[in-house]
Amino acid sequence: MHSEIEQRLTNLRGYGSTPPHPQWPNDARIALSFVLNIEEGSESHILDGDSAAEHLNSDMLCGPWEGIRNLNMESHYEYGTRVGVWRLLDIFRDRSLPLTAFAVAQSMERVPEIAERLVQDGHEIAAHGWRWIDYRNVELKSEREHMRRCVDILARLTGKAPTGWYTGRISTNTRNLVIEHGGFTYDSDAYNDEIPYWIKHSQGHHLVIPYSFDTNDMRFASSPGFDTGKDWLDYLCATFDQLYREGEKCPRMMSIGLHCRLAGRPGRAAALEKFLDYTTMHQGVWIARREDIAKHWFNHHHPNSNP
């Protein structure tokens, strides 16, 4: 308990008023990380043994349906794999831009064509769990097994074990399991900073690359949230502009979370295209996969290399 309190205080303090200069490649003012969440087909589902149908993060706002399928909700999720994912991947392919996929293993296994396309386009495939479910009450043994299964499936489908991890709806055991696993260079189950940071543990140090909800398209499925693509675009541009100005002296990173069933809709995809075109008009912008950000932080900011 004492060590947990110490970690809590460390998390609250962070870097304080003197964060390190990231030294992004080519003296970039800002690092942009686009994250495509691949979750469809792994959400809560009666046929997969769950007690209730999925009810989160879609254009259909409702509560959980206990013990019965919600065919309308299933259809919203199916849009992501049938249409949305391909529209979004085409947008990035057309611009030769990289992204990180937070890939749920069951989703990828059920539609392996997505894995093939991600590999073909050179995107990072990071682990997003075996199922897209809430892990807060999942027992330690089961969560560990789910993590192992996730890694095995993604390695088989892509030819490479994932080096990044993101659960989303974590348990108190999640980060310890990530460290215990030993095969991950970073996790993104944090929202508390705008640059990576290290966590010290008994075997050394573990890297955290924080994620963001405020710029995330999931706010189309929440209240208050974004109503239109223009709302989202305005907020993305305002965030980018502020960080870009600050980046002249103190560069940071900006994470943009995408979901196939949300950002893949035409009106939102159009806003994403405008944002991509806006950011690429600027000098000093590094659009990077999260594994590349991790490699950079290992090379330039590892605790063992600092005096």
Coordinates of C-alpha atoms in Angstrom, one line a residue:
M1 CA 0.0 0.0 0.0
H2 CA 2.8 2.4 0.9
S3 CA 4.4 2.0 -2.6
E4 CA 1.0 2.6 -4.2
I5 CA 0.7 5.9 -2.3
E6 CA 4.2 6.9 -3.4
Q7 CA 3.3 6.1 -7.0
R8 CA 0.2 8.1 -6.7
L9 CA 2.1 11.2 -5.5
T10 CA 4.7 10.7 -8.3
N11 CA 1.9 10.6 -10.8
L12 CA 0.4 13.8 -9.4
R13 CA 3.7 15.7 -9.6
G14 CA 4.8 14.5 -13.0
Y15 CA 7.6 16.5 -14.6
G16 CA 6.4 19.7 -12.8
S17 CA 7.4 23.0 -14.4
T18 CA 10.5 21.7 -16.1
P19 CA 9.6 18.8 -18.5
P20 CA 12.4 17.5 -20.6
H21 CA 12.9 18.7 -24.1
P22 CA 11.8 15.7 -26.2
Q23 CA 14.4 16.3 -29.0
W24 CA 11.9 15.0 -31.6
P25 CA 13.5 14.1 -34.9
N26 CA 14.4 17.0 -37.2
D27 CA 13.7 19.4 -34.3
A28 CA 10.0 18.9 -34.7
R29 CA 7.7 21.1 -32.6
I30 CA 5.1 18.4 -32.1
A31 CA 4.7 14.7 -32.5
L32 CA 1.4 13.5 -33.8
S33 CA 0.1 10.0 -33.0
F34 CA -2.9 8.8 -34.8
V35 CA -4.5 5.7 -33.2
L36 CA -7.0 3.5 -35.0
N37 CA -8.9 1.3 -32.5
I38 CA -9.9 -2.1 -34.0
E39 CA -12.6 -3.4 -31.6
E40 CA -15.5 -4.5 -33.7
G41 CA -16.4 -8.2 -33.3
S42 CA -14.9 -8.4 -29.8
E43 CA -17.4 -6.2 -27.9
S44 CA -19.7 -7.6 -25.3
H45 CA -22.0 -10.2 -26.9
I46 CA -24.4 -12.9 -25.7
L47 CA -23.0 -15.3 -28.3
D48 CA -19.5 -14.9 -26.8
G49 CA -20.8 -15.8 -23.3
D50 CA -21.2 -12.2 -22.0
S51 CA -24.2 -11.5 -19.7
A52 CA -25.3 -8.4 -21.7
A53 CA -25.1 -6.9 -25.2
E54 CA -22.7 -4.1 -25.8
H55 CA -23.9 -0.5 -25.2
L56 CA -20.9 1.8 -25.5
N57 CA -19.1 3.9 -28.1
S58 CA -21.5 3.8 -31.0
D59 CA -24.0 6.2 -32.6
M60 CA -26.7 4.3 -30.8
L61 CA -27.0 5.5 -27.3
C62 CA -28.6 3.0 -24.9
G63 CA -28.1 1.0 -21.8
P64 CA -26.9 -2.6 -21.6
W65 CA -29.4 -5.3 -22.7
E66 CA -29.1 -8.0 -20.1
G67 CA -29.4 -11.6 -21.4
I68 CA -30.5 -10.7 -24.9
R69 CA -28.9 -9.7 -28.2
N70 CA -29.1 -6.1 -29.4
L71 CA -29.2 -6.5 -33.2
N72 CA -29.2 -2.7 -33.8
M73 CA -26.0 -2.2 -31.8
E74 CA -24.4 -5.2 -33.5
S75 CA -25.1 -3.5 -36.8
H76 CA -23.5 -0.3 -35.7
Y77 CA -20.3 -2.2 -34.8
E78 CA -20.5 -4.2 -38.1
Y79 CA -20.2 -0.9 -40.0
G80 CA -16.7 -0.5 -38.6
T81 CA -15.4 -3.7 -40.3
R82 CA -17.6 -3.6 -43.4
V83 CA -16.9 0.1 -44.3
G84 CA -15.3 2.4 -41.8
V85 CA -11.9 0.7 -41.4
W86 CA -11.3 0.6 -45.1
R87 CA -12.2 4.3 -45.6
L88 CA -9.8 5.3 -42.8
L89 CA -7.0 3.1 -44.0
D90 CA -7.4 4.5 -47.5
I91 CA -7.2 8.1 -46.1
F92 CA -3.8 7.3 -44.5
R93 CA -2.6 5.3 -47.5
D94 CA -3.4 8.1 -49.9
R95 CA -1.2 10.4 -47.9
S96 CA 1.5 7.8 -47.0
L97 CA 1.0 8.6 -43.3
P98 CA 1.6 6.1 -40.5
L99 CA -0.7 5.2 -37.7
T100 CA -0.8 2.8 -34.7
A101 CA -3.6 0.3 -34.5
F102 CA -4.8 -0.6 -31.0
A103 CA -6.0 -4.0 -32.2
V104 CA -8.2 -6.3 -30.2
A105 CA -7.1 -9.8 -31.0
Q106 CA -10.5 -11.4 -31.4
S107 CA -11.5 -8.6 -33.8
M108 CA -8.4 -9.2 -35.9
E109 CA -8.9 -12.9 -35.9
R110 CA -12.5 -12.6 -37.1
V111 CA -11.6 -10.2 -39.9
P112 CA -8.0 -11.1 -40.7
E113 CA -8.1 -9.0 -43.9
I114 CA -7.7 -6.0 -41.6
A115 CA -4.4 -7.4 -40.2
E116 CA -3.2 -8.1 -43.7
R117 CA -3.8 -4.5 -44.7
L118 CA -2.2 -3.0 -41.6
V119 CA 0.9 -5.0 -42.2
Q120 CA 0.9 -4.1 -45.9
D121 CA 0.7 -0.4 -45.2
G122 CA 3.5 -0.5 -42.6
H123 CA 1.3 0.5 -39.6
E124 CA 2.1 -0.5 -36.0
I125 CA -0.2 -3.2 -34.6
A126 CA -0.3 -2.6 -30.8
A127 CA -2.2 -5.0 -28.5
H128 CA -5.6 -3.8 -27.2
G129 CA -6.5 -7.0 -25.3
W130 CA -8.1 -10.3 -26.4
R131 CA -11.6 -8.9 -25.9
W132 CA -12.9 -5.4 -25.9
I133 CA -14.5 -5.7 -22.4
D134 CA -14.2 -4.0 -19.0
Y135 CA -11.4 -5.6 -17.0
R136 CA -11.9 -4.0 -13.7
N137 CA -13.5 -7.1 -12.2
V138 CA -11.7 -9.7 -14.2
E139 CA -9.5 -11.9 -11.9
L140 CA -5.8 -11.7 -12.2
K141 CA -5.4 -15.2 -13.6
S142 CA -7.9 -14.6 -16.4
E143 CA -6.5 -11.2 -17.3
R144 CA -3.0 -12.7 -17.6
E145 CA -4.3 -15.5 -19.8
H146 CA -6.2 -13.0 -22.0
M147 CA -3.0 -11.0 -22.4
R148 CA -1.1 -14.1 -23.4
R149 CA -3.8 -15.1 -25.9
C150 CA -3.9 -11.6 -27.4
V151 CA -0.1 -11.5 -28.0
D152 CA -0.2 -15.0 -29.5
I153 CA -3.0 -14.2 -31.9
L154 CA -1.6 -10.9 -33.1
A155 CA 1.9 -12.5 -33.6
R156 CA 0.3 -15.2 -35.7
L157 CA -1.8 -12.8 -37.8
T158 CA 0.9 -10.2 -38.4
G159 CA 4.2 -12.1 -38.1
K160 CA 5.4 -9.9 -35.2
A161 CA 4.6 -9.8 -31.5
P162 CA 3.1 -6.4 -30.5
T163 CA 5.5 -4.1 -28.6
G164 CA 2.8 -1.7 -27.3
W165 CA -0.2 -2.4 -25.0
Y166 CA -3.5 -0.6 -24.3
T167 CA -6.4 -2.1 -22.5
G168 CA -8.6 1.0 -22.0
R169 CA -10.9 -0.3 -19.3
I170 CA -8.1 -1.5 -17.0
S171 CA -7.9 -3.3 -13.7
T172 CA -5.6 -2.6 -10.9
N173 CA -3.5 -5.5 -12.1
T174 CA -3.1 -4.4 -15.8
R175 CA 0.2 -2.5 -15.7
N176 CA 1.8 -5.0 -13.5
L177 CA 0.8 -7.8 -15.9
V178 CA 2.3 -5.7 -18.8
I179 CA 5.6 -5.4 -17.0
E180 CA 5.5 -9.1 -15.9
H181 CA 4.9 -10.1 -19.5
G182 CA 8.2 -8.5 -20.5
G183 CA 7.6 -8.2 -24.2
F184 CA 6.2 -4.7 -24.3
T185 CA 8.3 -1.5 -24.7
Y186 CA 5.4 0.7 -23.6
D187 CA 1.8 0.9 -22.6
S188 CA -0.7 3.7 -23.2
D189 CA -3.1 3.2 -20.3
A190 CA -2.7 6.7 -19.0
Y191 CA -4.0 10.2 -19.9
N192 CA -1.9 12.3 -17.6
D193 CA 0.7 13.9 -19.7
E194 CA 1.7 15.2 -23.2
I195 CA 5.1 13.4 -23.4
P196 CA 6.2 9.9 -22.4
Y197 CA 7.5 9.1 -19.0
W198 CA 9.2 6.3 -17.1
I199 CA 7.8 4.2 -14.2
K200 CA 10.3 2.6 -12.0
H201 CA 9.7 -1.0 -10.9
S202 CA 11.7 -3.8 -9.2
Q203 CA 13.2 -5.0 -12.5
G204 CA 14.0 -1.6 -14.0
H205 CA 11.9 1.0 -15.8
H206 CA 8.7 0.8 -17.9
L207 CA 7.7 3.4 -20.5
V208 CA 4.3 5.0 -20.6
I209 CA 3.1 6.9 -23.7
P210 CA 0.0 8.7 -22.6
Y211 CA -3.2 8.7 -24.7
S212 CA -6.0 11.3 -24.9
F213 CA -9.8 11.3 -24.7
D214 CA -10.4 15.0 -25.4
T215 CA -9.4 14.7 -29.0
N216 CA -10.8 11.2 -29.4
D217 CA -13.7 10.5 -31.8
M218 CA -15.4 8.6 -29.0
R219 CA -16.8 11.9 -27.9
F220 CA -19.3 11.6 -30.8
A221 CA -20.8 8.8 -28.6
S222 CA -20.8 10.6 -25.3
S223 CA -22.5 13.6 -23.7
P224 CA -21.2 16.3 -23.7
G225 CA -19.3 15.5 -26.9
F226 CA -19.0 16.4 -30.6
D227 CA -22.1 16.8 -32.6
T228 CA -20.6 17.4 -36.0
G229 CA -17.4 16.8 -37.9
K230 CA -16.8 20.5 -37.8
D231 CA -16.9 20.5 -33.9
W232 CA -14.3 17.8 -33.9
L233 CA -12.1 19.5 -36.5
D234 CA -12.3 22.8 -34.7
Y235 CA -11.1 21.2 -31.5
L236 CA -8.4 19.2 -33.2
C237 CA -7.1 22.3 -34.9
A238 CA -7.2 24.4 -31.7
T239 CA -5.3 21.7 -29.8
F240 CA -2.7 21.4 -32.6
D241 CA -2.3 25.2 -32.9
Q242 CA -1.7 25.6 -29.1
L243 CA 0.8 22.7 -28.9
Y244 CA 2.5 23.9 -32.1
R245 CA 3.0 27.4 -30.6
E246 CA 4.3 26.0 -27.4
G247 CA 6.5 23.6 -29.3
E248 CA 8.9 26.4 -30.3
K249 CA 10.2 26.2 -26.7
C250 CA 8.6 23.0 -25.2
P251 CA 7.6 20.4 -27.8
R252 CA 4.9 17.9 -26.8
M253 CA 2.9 15.1 -28.5
M254 CA -0.8 15.0 -29.5
S255 CA -2.8 11.7 -29.7
I256 CA -5.9 11.4 -31.9
G257 CA -8.0 8.3 -31.2
L258 CA -10.1 6.9 -34.1
H259 CA -12.7 4.2 -34.2
C260 CA -13.7 2.4 -37.4
R261 CA -17.5 2.7 -36.6
L262 CA -17.2 6.4 -35.6
A263 CA -14.5 8.3 -37.5
G264 CA -15.2 5.9 -40.4
R265 CA -18.5 7.6 -41.1
P266 CA -18.3 10.0 -44.1
G267 CA -18.9 13.3 -42.3
R268 CA -16.3 12.6 -39.7
A269 CA -13.8 11.1 -42.2
A270 CA -14.1 14.3 -44.1
A271 CA -13.1 16.3 -41.0
L272 CA -10.2 13.9 -40.4
E273 CA -9.0 14.5 -44.0
K274 CA -9.1 18.3 -43.5
F275 CA -7.1 18.0 -40.2
L276 CA -4.5 15.8 -41.8
D277 CA -4.1 18.2 -44.7
Y278 CA -3.9 21.1 -42.3
T279 CA -1.2 19.6 -40.1
T280 CA 1.0 18.5 -43.0
M281 CA 1.0 22.1 -44.3
H282 CA 3.2 23.0 -41.2
Q283 CA 6.9 22.5 -40.9
G284 CA 8.3 20.7 -37.8
V285 CA 5.5 18.1 -37.4
W286 CA 6.5 14.5 -36.8
I287 CA 3.7 12.1 -37.5
A288 CA 4.8 8.9 -35.9
R289 CA 3.7 5.4 -34.8
R290 CA 3.8 5.0 -31.1
E291 CA 6.5 2.3 -31.3
D292 CA 8.7 4.9 -33.1
I293 CA 8.0 7.4 -30.3
A294 CA 8.9 4.7 -27.8
K295 CA 12.2 3.9 -29.7
H296 CA 13.0 7.6 -29.7
W297 CA 12.4 7.9 -25.9
F298 CA 14.5 4.8 -25.2
N299 CA 17.4 6.3 -27.3
H300 CA 17.3 9.9 -26.0
H301 CA 15.6 9.8 -22.6
H302 CA 16.3 6.4 -20.9
P303 CA 16.9 6.8 -17.2
N304 CA 20.0 4.6 -17.4
S305 CA 21.6 6.9 -19.9
N306 CA 21.1 10.1 -17.9
P307 CA 23.6 11.5 -15.5

